[in-house]
Amino acid sequence: MRMSQLFGQTLRDAPSEAQAISHRLLLRAGFIRPLASGIFTALPLARRALTKVENIVREEIEAIGGQEITMPVVQPADLWKETDRWYQIGAELTRFKDRAGRDMVLAMTHEEVVADLVRQEIRVYRQLPRLIYQIQTKWRDDPRPRAGLIRVREFTMKDSYSLDADEEGLDRQYRAHYQAYFNIYQRCGLDTIAVASDAGMMGGAQAHEFMVLTPIGEDTLMLCTACDYAANRQIAGFRKPESLPEPPLPLEKVVTPGVTTIETLASFLDIPTAKTAKAVFMVATILSGVEDVERFVFAVVRGDMDVNETKLLNAVKARSLRPATEEEIRVSGAEPGYGSPLGVRDAIIVVDDAIPSSPNLVAGANEAGYHLLNVNYGRDYEADLVCDIAVAREGDACPRCGALLRAARGVEVGNIFKLGTRYSEALGATFVDREGVAHPVVMGSYGIGIGRTLACIAETHHDEYGLLWPISVAPYQVHLTALLRDKSGVVEVADRLYADLQAAGVEVLYDDREASPGVKFNDADLIGLPLRLTVGARGLKKGGVELKRRDRQERVLVPVAEAVARVRSEIAALEAELNEEMSK
RNA sequence: CGGGGCGUAGCGCAGUUUGGUUAGCGCGCACGGUUUGGGUCCGUGAGGUCGGCGGUUCAAAUCCGCCCGCCCCGACCA
């Protein structure tokens, strides 16, 4: 491609709204343009890079048996009503009516359509396992798009769906994806880690997220400093510091005026926070049939811990959680600042699993200005649920090996879910086994955000001058720059090299513009192609053209006659380096 | 949805507090010349009606009201 013909210009300054490095560089280098909040156009340079990412994804998913299909973005709402997600999902799912007044949705994911396809196509066990996938547009009306391509509303996703007769088959396909995902990201030059994750709106049992570690990430990950334990903080477990066993002491009411926080309580009574019980009041929206019901949730953790809302939400099987108002707290029989589970009514009481083994805690008296000493679980109150609802923090003990956990930020570039039979049961997607007995198809669902992957590559591959594309996803492999275009020889040599490189199968971006050398070099650095080949009068006088890697300082002068061969060997070297990274 | 910020030429900004000539500057763009291995310099020129609507006023980019859009933080989020 001749730069004089390229659609899309580089910008000297990034638009002021762009903050994230990947956002700024992709805008400046002429890769993307915004249309609306969280909605972008991919210009030719981005389109080529995206296509390369997609093709890597295709190769790896087909290597594990994937067959590509394309499912519709516009879907009848009936399907979503059948799986209840029409009711479960909020404004993120865009709904509208077609001209006949039928409810429709814009697809944010495709489990429904897959299950619908399966109930039509899959009849007997011989048709399993299968793996189908697509690379296609998703629309999620995200309340808060941010950071350019990192979090958008309209995006391209590779979503694959595994279909199996049983859990063992699902396990196999899940593991296959797990490995394929690492292959994909590594081929894209992206370092990722897999962390155990919450299933969220997808439902299902096991799930992992593939994360790029970067401070710009919105997810907090808990990583063990010793073993390979890694989990999203939303579900991360940890070993809870145990309380010393003590015989239960009699309940005692004490005056604690103005003491409404755990910290002031602990210092007022001169006890460690671990000797207190912290009450958290929430209201859960729980789906009951097709109706939402609000239930008051009373959560209790030890004073040295905090409630993890994701864990709590999952524990009470709620659709959503919100803090309770003071009025709601009083209606339940509790008192804000002095809450305890003793005597509350009409509430789901959820107690963290560290509480039953923590004797003689100080809890609120549900009366302003008073606390209770020596509250003991089982003797003084009982819970509807006892489970882990505490949030893991940096410095907590790894649930697997006990070493310290550290926290890190990450961007989720992919995920894998064991759906099980949630969708196949809802939509009646069954097959008959050897004995002629019908079973629901066991499903898995696996996503990769294509644009987000590209953004993460940009986010992690740049320097002060611009982008630095890995050879595997670079829009072009070589940036051919012709300097001093009106001087004798330069144009001729550059034009010929352009033709020869293309004939040799090399992808070339040819800067044939009338511009000063500085402008061209700066644009080349900004766009960030892996190799730069410079044709100038000075080099030609010395007998050659200059070859430089974007990621290195050295420039070598190569004879014009050898330039194509040298470029090809450099490309091969860059590809080999990427493969080397992979085998590590 | 809550909090904060911003909206003036393609991009980056000044001007708005304290209403008042033809609304400025840099970059970019067009043309001419100059220069030519890291955003060359000089000149000429085109380009905005100040996010939108309404109001106050002799007079509004500037004051008031409503609305829209974009960004950041939070809630939210595969």
XYZ file of C-alpha atoms (C1' of nucleotides) in Angstrom:
662
model
C 0.000 0.000 0.000
C 1.234 3.419 -0.924
C 0.851 5.852 1.943
C -0.108 8.532 -0.515
C -3.222 6.453 -1.161
C -3.911 5.197 2.346
C -7.303 6.024 3.814
C -6.692 7.505 7.233
C -4.111 9.998 8.386
C -1.798 10.126 11.348
C -2.446 12.852 13.884
C 0.192 14.991 15.454
C -1.830 15.318 18.643
C -4.250 12.813 20.056
C -7.804 14.029 20.613
C -8.084 15.209 24.178
C -10.654 12.634 25.229
C -8.192 9.786 24.809
C -6.377 8.831 27.995
C -5.298 5.221 27.666
C -2.044 4.744 25.800
C -3.526 2.225 23.382
C -6.415 4.591 22.688
C -4.138 7.561 22.051
C -1.724 5.669 19.834
C -4.401 3.883 17.810
C -6.080 7.223 17.160
C -2.881 9.076 16.371
C -1.488 6.376 14.130
C -4.679 6.315 12.084
C -5.995 2.910 13.131
C -9.356 3.783 14.623
C -11.873 6.594 14.703
C -14.687 7.082 17.219
C -18.298 7.235 16.105
C -20.019 7.407 19.488
C -19.258 6.391 23.033
C -17.901 2.850 22.899
C -18.386 2.597 19.132
C -15.450 2.745 16.736
C -14.598 2.425 13.086
C -11.552 0.343 12.236
C -9.585 2.093 9.490
C -7.537 0.037 7.011
C -4.492 -0.340 9.269
C -6.584 -1.641 12.161
C -8.680 -3.784 9.855
C -5.580 -5.589 8.603
C -4.282 -6.176 12.122
C -7.703 -7.384 13.261
C -7.882 -9.773 10.349
C -4.530 -11.214 11.373
C -5.713 -11.703 14.935
C -8.881 -13.326 13.630
C -6.952 -15.680 11.404
C -4.729 -16.761 14.261
C -7.886 -17.432 16.253
C -9.382 -19.371 13.333
C -6.314 -21.557 12.979
C -6.159 -22.429 16.648
C -9.878 -23.039 17.084
C -10.038 -25.152 13.947
C -7.015 -27.068 15.223
C -9.176 -28.251 18.117
C -12.058 -29.134 15.832
C -13.930 -25.863 15.496
C -16.241 -25.322 12.534
C -16.979 -21.737 11.621
C -20.552 -20.532 11.309
C -22.270 -17.153 11.435
C -25.283 -16.550 13.623
C -27.595 -13.555 13.439
C -27.092 -10.446 15.535
C -30.791 -9.662 15.473
C -32.729 -12.325 17.275
C -36.309 -12.964 18.321
C -36.847 -12.315 22.004
C -38.790 -15.559 22.387
C -35.543 -17.500 22.573
C -34.288 -15.252 25.338
C -37.570 -15.591 27.169
C -37.208 -19.366 27.027
C -33.889 -19.190 28.866
C -35.120 -16.430 31.211
C -32.308 -14.126 30.210
C -34.884 -11.737 28.742
C -35.896 -11.197 32.379
C -32.525 -11.617 34.061
C -30.466 -9.191 32.053
C -30.988 -5.470 32.427
C -30.501 -2.535 30.105
C -27.278 -3.983 28.764
C -29.449 -6.098 26.479
C -30.949 -3.900 23.789
C -34.550 -4.739 23.018
C -36.758 -3.459 20.256
C -39.768 -4.450 18.227
C -39.808 -5.298 14.577
C -42.469 -3.813 12.297
C -44.901 -6.524 13.243
C -44.533 -5.668 16.904
C -42.524 -8.743 17.830
C -39.966 -8.373 20.613
C -36.423 -8.593 19.289
C -32.973 -8.288 20.817
C -29.516 -7.344 19.616
C -27.346 -10.291 20.519
C -24.835 -9.757 23.284
C -23.844 -13.418 23.155
C -25.185 -16.454 21.322
C -25.955 -19.303 23.700
C -29.662 -19.098 22.887
C -29.204 -19.411 19.160
C -26.691 -22.203 19.586
C -29.072 -24.158 21.783
C -31.832 -23.522 19.272
C -29.616 -24.788 16.465
C -28.666 -27.791 18.503
C -32.252 -28.786 19.161
C -32.806 -28.799 15.429
C -29.567 -30.396 14.258
C -28.386 -32.723 16.996
C -30.469 -35.833 17.524
C -28.232 -38.735 18.487
C -25.036 -39.332 20.392
C -23.164 -40.046 17.155
C -23.471 -36.352 16.321
C -21.452 -35.454 19.390
C -19.012 -34.001 20.223
C -19.089 -30.906 18.046
C -17.449 -27.520 18.240
C -18.904 -24.549 16.402
C -17.673 -20.996 16.448
C -18.078 -17.622 14.839
C -16.235 -14.322 14.689
C -18.897 -11.724 14.750
C -20.373 -8.534 16.116
C -21.802 -8.312 19.596
C -23.730 -5.417 21.050
C -23.754 -4.775 24.774
C -25.108 -1.467 25.908
C -22.437 -1.103 28.535
C -23.138 1.630 31.059
C -19.553 2.737 30.968
C -17.406 2.326 27.888
C -13.819 3.397 28.480
C -10.208 3.393 27.349
C -10.774 3.252 23.611
C -11.008 -0.311 22.359
C -10.569 -1.797 25.834
C -14.197 -1.547 26.826
C -16.685 -0.838 24.077
C -20.348 -1.376 23.370
C -20.116 -2.803 19.878
C -17.320 -5.267 19.386
C -16.162 -8.302 17.511
C -15.920 -11.514 19.412
C -14.838 -15.007 18.638
C -17.336 -17.167 20.408
C -17.163 -20.919 20.293
C -19.617 -23.408 21.697
C -18.785 -26.970 22.548
C -21.447 -29.663 22.393
C -20.938 -32.894 24.240
C -22.791 -35.925 25.462
C -21.364 -35.770 28.954
C -19.190 -33.907 31.444
C -16.074 -35.791 30.379
C -16.514 -34.536 26.852
C -17.018 -31.007 28.141
C -13.859 -31.324 30.223
C -11.900 -32.317 27.136
C -13.155 -29.403 25.066
C -12.664 -27.018 27.973
C -9.053 -28.101 28.364
C -8.545 -27.890 24.616
C -9.736 -24.296 24.637
C -7.591 -23.519 27.637
C -4.508 -24.521 25.678
C -5.700 -23.042 22.380
C -6.203 -19.685 24.074
C -2.635 -19.604 25.323
C -1.473 -20.473 21.818
C -3.570 -17.671 20.356
C -2.380 -14.989 22.735
C 1.223 -16.024 22.471
C 1.054 -15.992 18.709
C -0.308 -12.452 19.045
C 2.667 -11.550 21.203
C 0.465 -11.117 24.233
C 1.333 -12.416 27.695
C -1.746 -13.650 29.483
C -2.561 -15.578 32.598
C -5.642 -17.679 33.229
C -7.554 -17.013 36.414
C -10.513 -18.816 37.916
C -13.553 -16.607 37.551
C -17.184 -16.032 38.308
C -19.688 -17.390 35.824
C -21.730 -14.193 35.986
C -24.699 -13.965 33.701
C -23.551 -16.986 31.730
C -24.432 -19.322 34.527
C -22.722 -22.642 34.634
C -20.093 -24.256 36.773
C -16.436 -23.651 36.041
C -14.993 -20.622 34.333
C -11.630 -19.074 33.605
C -10.718 -15.653 32.344
C -7.605 -14.917 30.307
C -6.052 -11.771 31.589
C -3.441 -9.345 30.339
C -1.738 -7.875 33.357
C -1.755 -4.105 33.064
C -2.535 -1.279 35.477
C -5.263 -0.100 33.128
C -7.197 -3.310 33.797
C -10.530 -3.152 35.531
C -10.384 -6.552 37.154
C -8.462 -7.237 40.312
C -6.736 -10.592 40.372
C -5.425 -12.467 43.353
C -2.231 -14.301 42.514
C -0.266 -16.576 44.793
C 3.360 -15.577 45.255
C 4.384 -19.223 45.658
C 2.088 -21.618 43.800
C 0.100 -21.151 40.596
C -3.167 -20.220 42.279
C -4.782 -17.364 40.368
C -8.333 -16.119 40.640
C -10.388 -13.072 39.958
C -10.918 -11.298 43.228
C -14.667 -11.693 42.695
C -14.317 -15.360 43.606
C -10.838 -15.672 45.084
C -10.648 -17.747 48.230
C -8.123 -17.426 51.018
C -7.215 -19.124 54.244
C -8.878 -17.229 56.989
C -6.855 -16.546 60.121
C -8.347 -18.737 62.793
C -9.623 -17.555 66.112
C -8.319 -19.121 69.300
C -10.813 -21.564 70.713
C -12.462 -20.277 73.894
C -15.384 -21.498 75.919
C -18.502 -19.493 75.158
C -19.073 -16.705 77.661
C -22.440 -15.317 78.639
C -24.006 -12.686 76.440
C -23.558 -9.201 77.850
C -24.915 -5.839 76.743
C -22.535 -2.878 76.927
C -22.971 0.840 76.356
C -21.061 2.052 73.302
C -22.228 5.596 72.564
C -21.370 6.905 69.117
C -19.452 3.752 68.210
C -20.766 2.812 64.804
C -17.792 1.406 62.937
C -15.671 -1.670 63.471
C -12.563 0.451 63.920
C -14.034 2.681 66.609
C -15.629 -0.334 68.258
C -12.331 -2.211 68.428
C -10.467 0.744 69.868
C -13.314 1.641 72.253
C -13.281 -1.867 73.723
C -9.535 -2.299 73.143
C -9.942 -5.566 71.267
C -8.713 -6.692 67.827
C -11.149 -6.248 64.944
C -11.098 -10.035 64.554
C -13.062 -10.243 67.803
C -15.980 -8.349 66.294
C -18.736 -9.288 63.892
C -19.432 -6.925 61.009
C -22.974 -6.693 59.718
C -23.666 -5.631 56.154
C -27.194 -4.926 54.971
C -28.099 -5.463 51.373
C -31.226 -5.835 49.326
C -31.147 -8.604 46.783
C -33.250 -8.779 43.664
C -34.086 -12.411 43.210
C -35.904 -13.853 40.265
C -38.898 -15.869 41.362
C -40.681 -17.309 38.384
C -40.742 -14.430 35.933
C -41.080 -11.833 38.689
C -38.354 -9.993 40.533
C -38.644 -10.154 44.297
C -36.646 -7.968 46.669
C -35.286 -9.690 49.733
C -33.404 -8.130 52.608
C -30.011 -9.777 53.042
C -28.152 -9.647 56.292
C -24.508 -10.586 55.808
C -22.077 -11.156 58.635
C -18.308 -11.351 58.390
C -15.686 -11.092 61.038
C -14.563 -7.540 61.716
C -11.144 -8.096 60.161
C -12.703 -8.987 56.811
C -14.953 -7.375 54.225
C -17.919 -8.742 52.340
C -17.336 -9.826 48.762
C -20.507 -8.843 46.944
C -20.049 -11.323 44.132
C -19.769 -14.188 46.577
C -22.766 -12.907 48.488
C -24.770 -12.475 45.301
C -24.011 -16.016 44.257
C -24.756 -17.342 47.738
C -28.282 -15.957 47.738
C -28.694 -16.635 43.988
C -29.627 -13.021 43.409
C -29.817 -11.120 40.150
C -28.446 -8.016 41.744
C -27.548 -6.546 45.099
C -27.701 -3.048 46.435
C -27.007 -1.516 49.828
C -30.113 -1.322 51.997
C -31.501 2.036 53.023
C -31.554 2.971 56.695
C -35.295 2.600 56.676
C -35.105 -0.917 55.253
C -32.543 -1.781 57.901
C -34.845 -0.632 60.680
C -37.833 -2.439 59.205
C -35.852 -5.667 59.429
C -35.366 -5.086 63.122
C -31.750 -4.007 62.918
C -30.143 -0.674 63.701
C -27.678 1.021 61.366
C -24.258 1.114 62.974
C -25.362 -1.302 65.671
C -26.582 -4.228 63.595
C -26.422 -7.834 64.580
C -28.193 -10.935 63.364
C -29.924 -11.396 66.681
C -33.587 -10.800 66.289
C -33.750 -9.637 62.680
C -36.834 -10.663 60.730
C -37.731 -11.200 57.119
C -34.112 -11.392 56.092
C -31.845 -13.915 54.455
C -29.059 -14.249 57.000
C -25.741 -15.170 55.411
C -22.805 -15.796 57.678
C -19.215 -16.112 56.569
C -17.751 -19.534 57.241
C -15.135 -18.058 59.577
C -17.848 -16.939 61.985
C -18.943 -20.267 63.496
C -15.363 -20.962 64.584
C -14.896 -17.476 66.017
C -16.233 -17.486 69.577
C -17.308 -14.609 71.760
C -17.527 -11.869 69.150
C -18.761 -8.361 69.772
C -21.813 -7.544 67.704
C -24.346 -4.739 67.595
C -27.326 -4.899 69.903
C -29.743 -3.628 67.254
C -30.230 -0.686 69.537
C -28.459 2.625 69.088
C -25.573 3.031 71.532
C -25.306 -0.595 72.602
C -23.301 -3.655 71.589
C -23.387 -7.255 72.735
C -20.327 -9.064 74.042
C -19.755 -12.785 73.593
C -22.053 -13.422 70.697
C -21.711 -17.024 69.568
C -22.995 -18.521 66.360
C -25.332 -21.452 66.950
C -26.061 -20.510 70.532
C -27.328 -16.960 69.983
C -28.456 -17.010 66.378
C -28.491 -19.120 63.250
C -28.067 -18.300 59.618
C -29.889 -19.336 56.472
C -26.519 -19.811 54.800
C -23.023 -20.320 56.111
C -20.437 -19.991 53.375
C -17.446 -17.991 52.226
C -18.558 -14.420 51.567
C -15.345 -12.584 52.491
C -13.192 -10.729 49.995
C -9.576 -11.792 49.546
C -7.024 -9.044 49.998
C -3.384 -8.585 49.245
C -1.384 -10.326 51.965
C -4.052 -12.911 52.709
C -3.027 -16.567 52.666
C -3.344 -18.578 49.462
C -6.233 -21.038 49.778
C -4.118 -23.716 48.145
C -0.673 -23.402 49.717
C -0.937 -20.750 52.419
C 1.690 -18.412 50.950
C 0.941 -14.717 50.502
C -1.491 -13.582 47.849
C -0.686 -10.510 45.812
C -3.172 -8.372 43.891
C -2.756 -7.328 40.263
C -4.885 -5.540 37.689
C -5.851 -7.203 34.457
C -7.847 -6.809 31.264
C -9.975 -9.784 30.340
C -9.210 -10.733 26.751
C -10.981 -14.061 26.788
C -12.963 -16.445 28.862
C -14.078 -20.034 28.931
C -17.235 -21.297 30.622
C -18.582 -24.703 31.413
C -22.239 -24.045 30.802
C -23.395 -27.589 31.398
C -27.050 -28.039 30.516
C -28.395 -24.625 31.501
C -29.291 -23.651 27.943
C -29.887 -27.069 26.439
C -32.409 -27.873 29.149
C -34.159 -24.550 28.854
C -34.536 -24.923 25.102
C -34.954 -28.674 24.953
C -31.721 -29.358 23.087
C -31.427 -33.074 23.652
C -29.865 -36.115 22.042
C -30.605 -39.783 22.517
C -27.934 -42.130 23.786
C -27.229 -45.713 22.768
C -30.126 -46.876 24.874
C -32.479 -44.429 23.238
C -32.703 -42.253 26.322
C -32.823 -38.499 25.807
C -30.319 -36.222 27.559
C -29.649 -32.530 27.329
C -26.542 -31.650 25.350
C -23.686 -30.546 27.602
C -22.423 -27.160 26.485
C -19.420 -24.932 26.926
C -18.987 -21.374 25.756
C -15.690 -19.669 24.985
C -15.076 -16.055 24.047
C -12.241 -13.903 22.813
C -12.617 -10.177 22.306
C -10.827 -9.477 19.037
C -10.662 -5.698 19.310
C -9.817 -5.832 22.971
C -6.997 -8.225 22.175
C -5.677 -5.741 19.632
C -5.992 -2.907 22.150
C -4.090 -4.939 24.716
C -1.325 -5.592 22.227
C -1.096 -1.842 21.647
C -1.276 -1.210 25.369
C 1.707 -3.469 26.003
C 3.732 -2.941 22.796
C 4.784 0.651 22.406
C 7.494 3.126 23.297
C 7.641 6.893 23.526
C 7.529 7.191 19.734
C 4.634 4.945 18.945
C 3.380 1.421 18.461
C 5.522 -1.668 18.152
C 3.545 -4.436 16.503
C 4.500 -8.081 16.828
C 5.222 -9.431 13.346
C 2.233 -11.782 13.554
C -0.380 -9.050 13.785
C 1.333 -6.036 12.206
C -0.829 -4.449 9.490
C 2.170 -4.670 7.189
C 5.529 -6.278 7.774
C 7.728 -3.566 6.321
C 7.588 0.195 6.222
C 9.398 1.225 3.047
C 10.432 4.854 3.216
C 11.637 6.845 0.247
C 13.577 9.986 1.194
C 14.634 12.843 -1.038
C 12.180 11.782 -3.610
C 13.285 14.288 -6.214
C 16.907 13.218 -6.045
C 18.083 10.961 -8.774
C 17.723 7.299 -8.158
C 15.723 7.290 -4.970
C 12.280 7.037 -6.467
C 13.351 4.461 -8.980
C 15.020 2.269 -6.387
C 12.157 2.612 -3.932
C 9.504 1.882 -6.554
C 11.392 -1.190 -7.658
C 11.873 -2.397 -4.097
C 8.181 -1.909 -3.479
C 7.341 -4.071 -6.455
C 10.000 -6.666 -5.666
C 8.991 -6.985 -2.026
C 5.374 -7.482 -2.980
C 6.358 -10.010 -5.602
C 8.256 -11.848 -2.880
C 5.129 -11.994 -0.760
C 6.182 -9.335 1.701
C 3.500 -6.992 3.047
C 4.723 -3.456 2.468
C 3.522 -0.038 3.451
C 5.333 2.308 1.074
C 5.779 5.904 2.165
C 5.891 7.539 -1.248
C 4.626 10.887 -0.009
C 6.282 14.224 -0.610
C 7.310 14.937 2.950
C 10.434 15.656 4.884
C 12.456 12.773 6.322
C 11.493 13.691 9.871
C 7.812 13.477 9.086
C 8.245 10.081 7.488
C 10.375 8.634 10.257
C 7.998 9.882 12.896
C 5.001 8.412 11.113
C 6.836 5.123 10.675
C 7.632 4.975 14.385
C 4.086 5.933 15.277
C 2.493 3.264 13.089
C 5.018 0.795 14.425
C 5.560 -1.773 11.697
C 8.249 -4.282 12.733
C 10.747 -3.416 9.967
C 11.715 -0.216 8.242
C 13.538 -0.041 4.968
C 14.809 3.416 4.096
C 15.852 4.470 0.623
C 17.781 7.720 0.566
C 20.413 9.444 -1.517
C 22.920 9.159 1.296
C 22.493 5.407 1.613
C 22.485 4.839 -2.111
C 25.772 6.693 -2.375
C 27.216 4.263 0.116
C 25.807 1.443 -1.901
C 22.577 0.430 -0.267
C 19.390 0.931 1.652
C 18.976 1.038 5.392
C 17.187 -1.728 7.277
C 16.043 -1.198 10.856
C 13.927 -3.126 13.312
C 11.342 -1.025 15.086
C 12.310 -2.562 18.406
C 16.052 -1.947 18.043
C 18.350 1.003 17.509
C 20.778 -0.588 15.032
C 20.505 0.242 11.356
C 22.303 -1.794 8.742
C 23.075 -0.774 5.213
C 22.232 -3.563 2.807
C 22.961 -3.610 -0.909
C 19.837 -2.923 -2.954
C 20.159 -6.249 -4.676
C 20.042 -8.068 -1.357
C 17.349 -5.971 0.269
C 14.421 -8.278 -0.464
C 16.268 -11.319 0.805
C 17.389 -9.486 3.944
C 13.868 -8.304 4.649
C 12.582 -11.832 4.304
C 15.199 -13.220 6.625
C 14.451 -10.503 9.192
C 10.762 -11.372 9.006
C 11.651 -15.011 9.543
C 13.827 -14.026 12.499
C 11.007 -12.003 14.057
C 8.608 -14.890 13.582
C 11.103 -17.264 15.131
C 11.496 -14.992 18.142
C 7.766 -15.028 18.665
C 7.723 -18.824 18.473
C 10.580 -18.983 20.934
C 8.541 -16.952 23.369
C 5.780 -19.504 22.891
C 7.842 -22.519 23.722
C 9.015 -20.957 26.973
C -27.467 5.952 37.647
C -24.236 9.126 41.366
C -19.754 12.441 41.507
C -16.302 15.430 38.577
C -14.561 17.651 33.999
C -15.131 19.226 29.067
C -17.705 20.904 24.366
C -14.678 27.489 20.305
C -11.696 25.399 12.450
C -9.620 18.453 10.964
C -6.354 18.153 15.850
C -4.355 20.756 20.260
C -5.689 25.071 22.837
C -6.587 30.727 24.409
C -10.720 33.960 24.985
C -15.889 33.002 29.204
C -14.410 35.208 35.869
C -15.566 41.387 34.915
C -21.201 40.651 28.078
C -19.208 45.327 23.642
C -14.533 46.200 17.285
C -14.101 41.910 11.557
C -13.443 35.297 17.562
C -7.521 34.433 18.241
C -2.925 31.146 18.377
C -0.085 26.574 17.145
C -0.301 22.238 14.174
C -2.534 20.381 9.949
C -4.590 21.754 4.939
C -4.087 24.577 -0.297
C -0.710 27.441 -3.376
C 4.335 29.555 -4.293
C 9.277 29.458 -2.919
C 13.021 27.205 0.223
C 15.031 22.983 2.657
C 16.116 17.658 2.570
C 18.497 11.348 6.975
C 14.352 12.680 12.625
C 7.862 16.667 12.664
C 12.766 22.692 7.664
C 11.861 27.799 6.948
C 9.315 32.107 4.591
C 5.103 34.084 2.281
C 0.000 33.932 0.645
C -4.706 31.659 1.421
C -9.009 28.649 2.651
C -11.483 27.039 6.929
C -15.211 28.184 12.772
C -20.725 31.633 14.340
C -18.321 29.367 19.517
C -22.622 21.539 21.017
C -28.308 22.589 20.475
C -32.760 25.167 21.862
C -34.885 28.961 24.629
C -34.345 33.309 27.726
C -32.094 38.094 29.715
C -29.961 42.438 27.194
C -29.263 47.977 22.944
C -25.552 43.932 22.587
C -24.168 36.933 24.323
C -18.646 32.329 22.897
C -19.169 35.186 27.604
C -25.072 35.719 32.002
C -29.608 32.317 33.124
C -32.620 27.759 32.061
C -33.415 23.210 29.629
C -31.438 19.549 26.497
C -27.538 16.784 23.782
C -22.682 14.784 23.342
C -17.740 13.238 25.000
C -14.112 11.960 28.874
C -12.615 10.515 33.978
C -13.965 8.200 38.942
C -17.662 5.084 41.160
C -21.925 1.782 40.645
C -22.008 -1.754 36.543
C -19.571 -5.160 33.331
C -18.242 -12.004 29.474
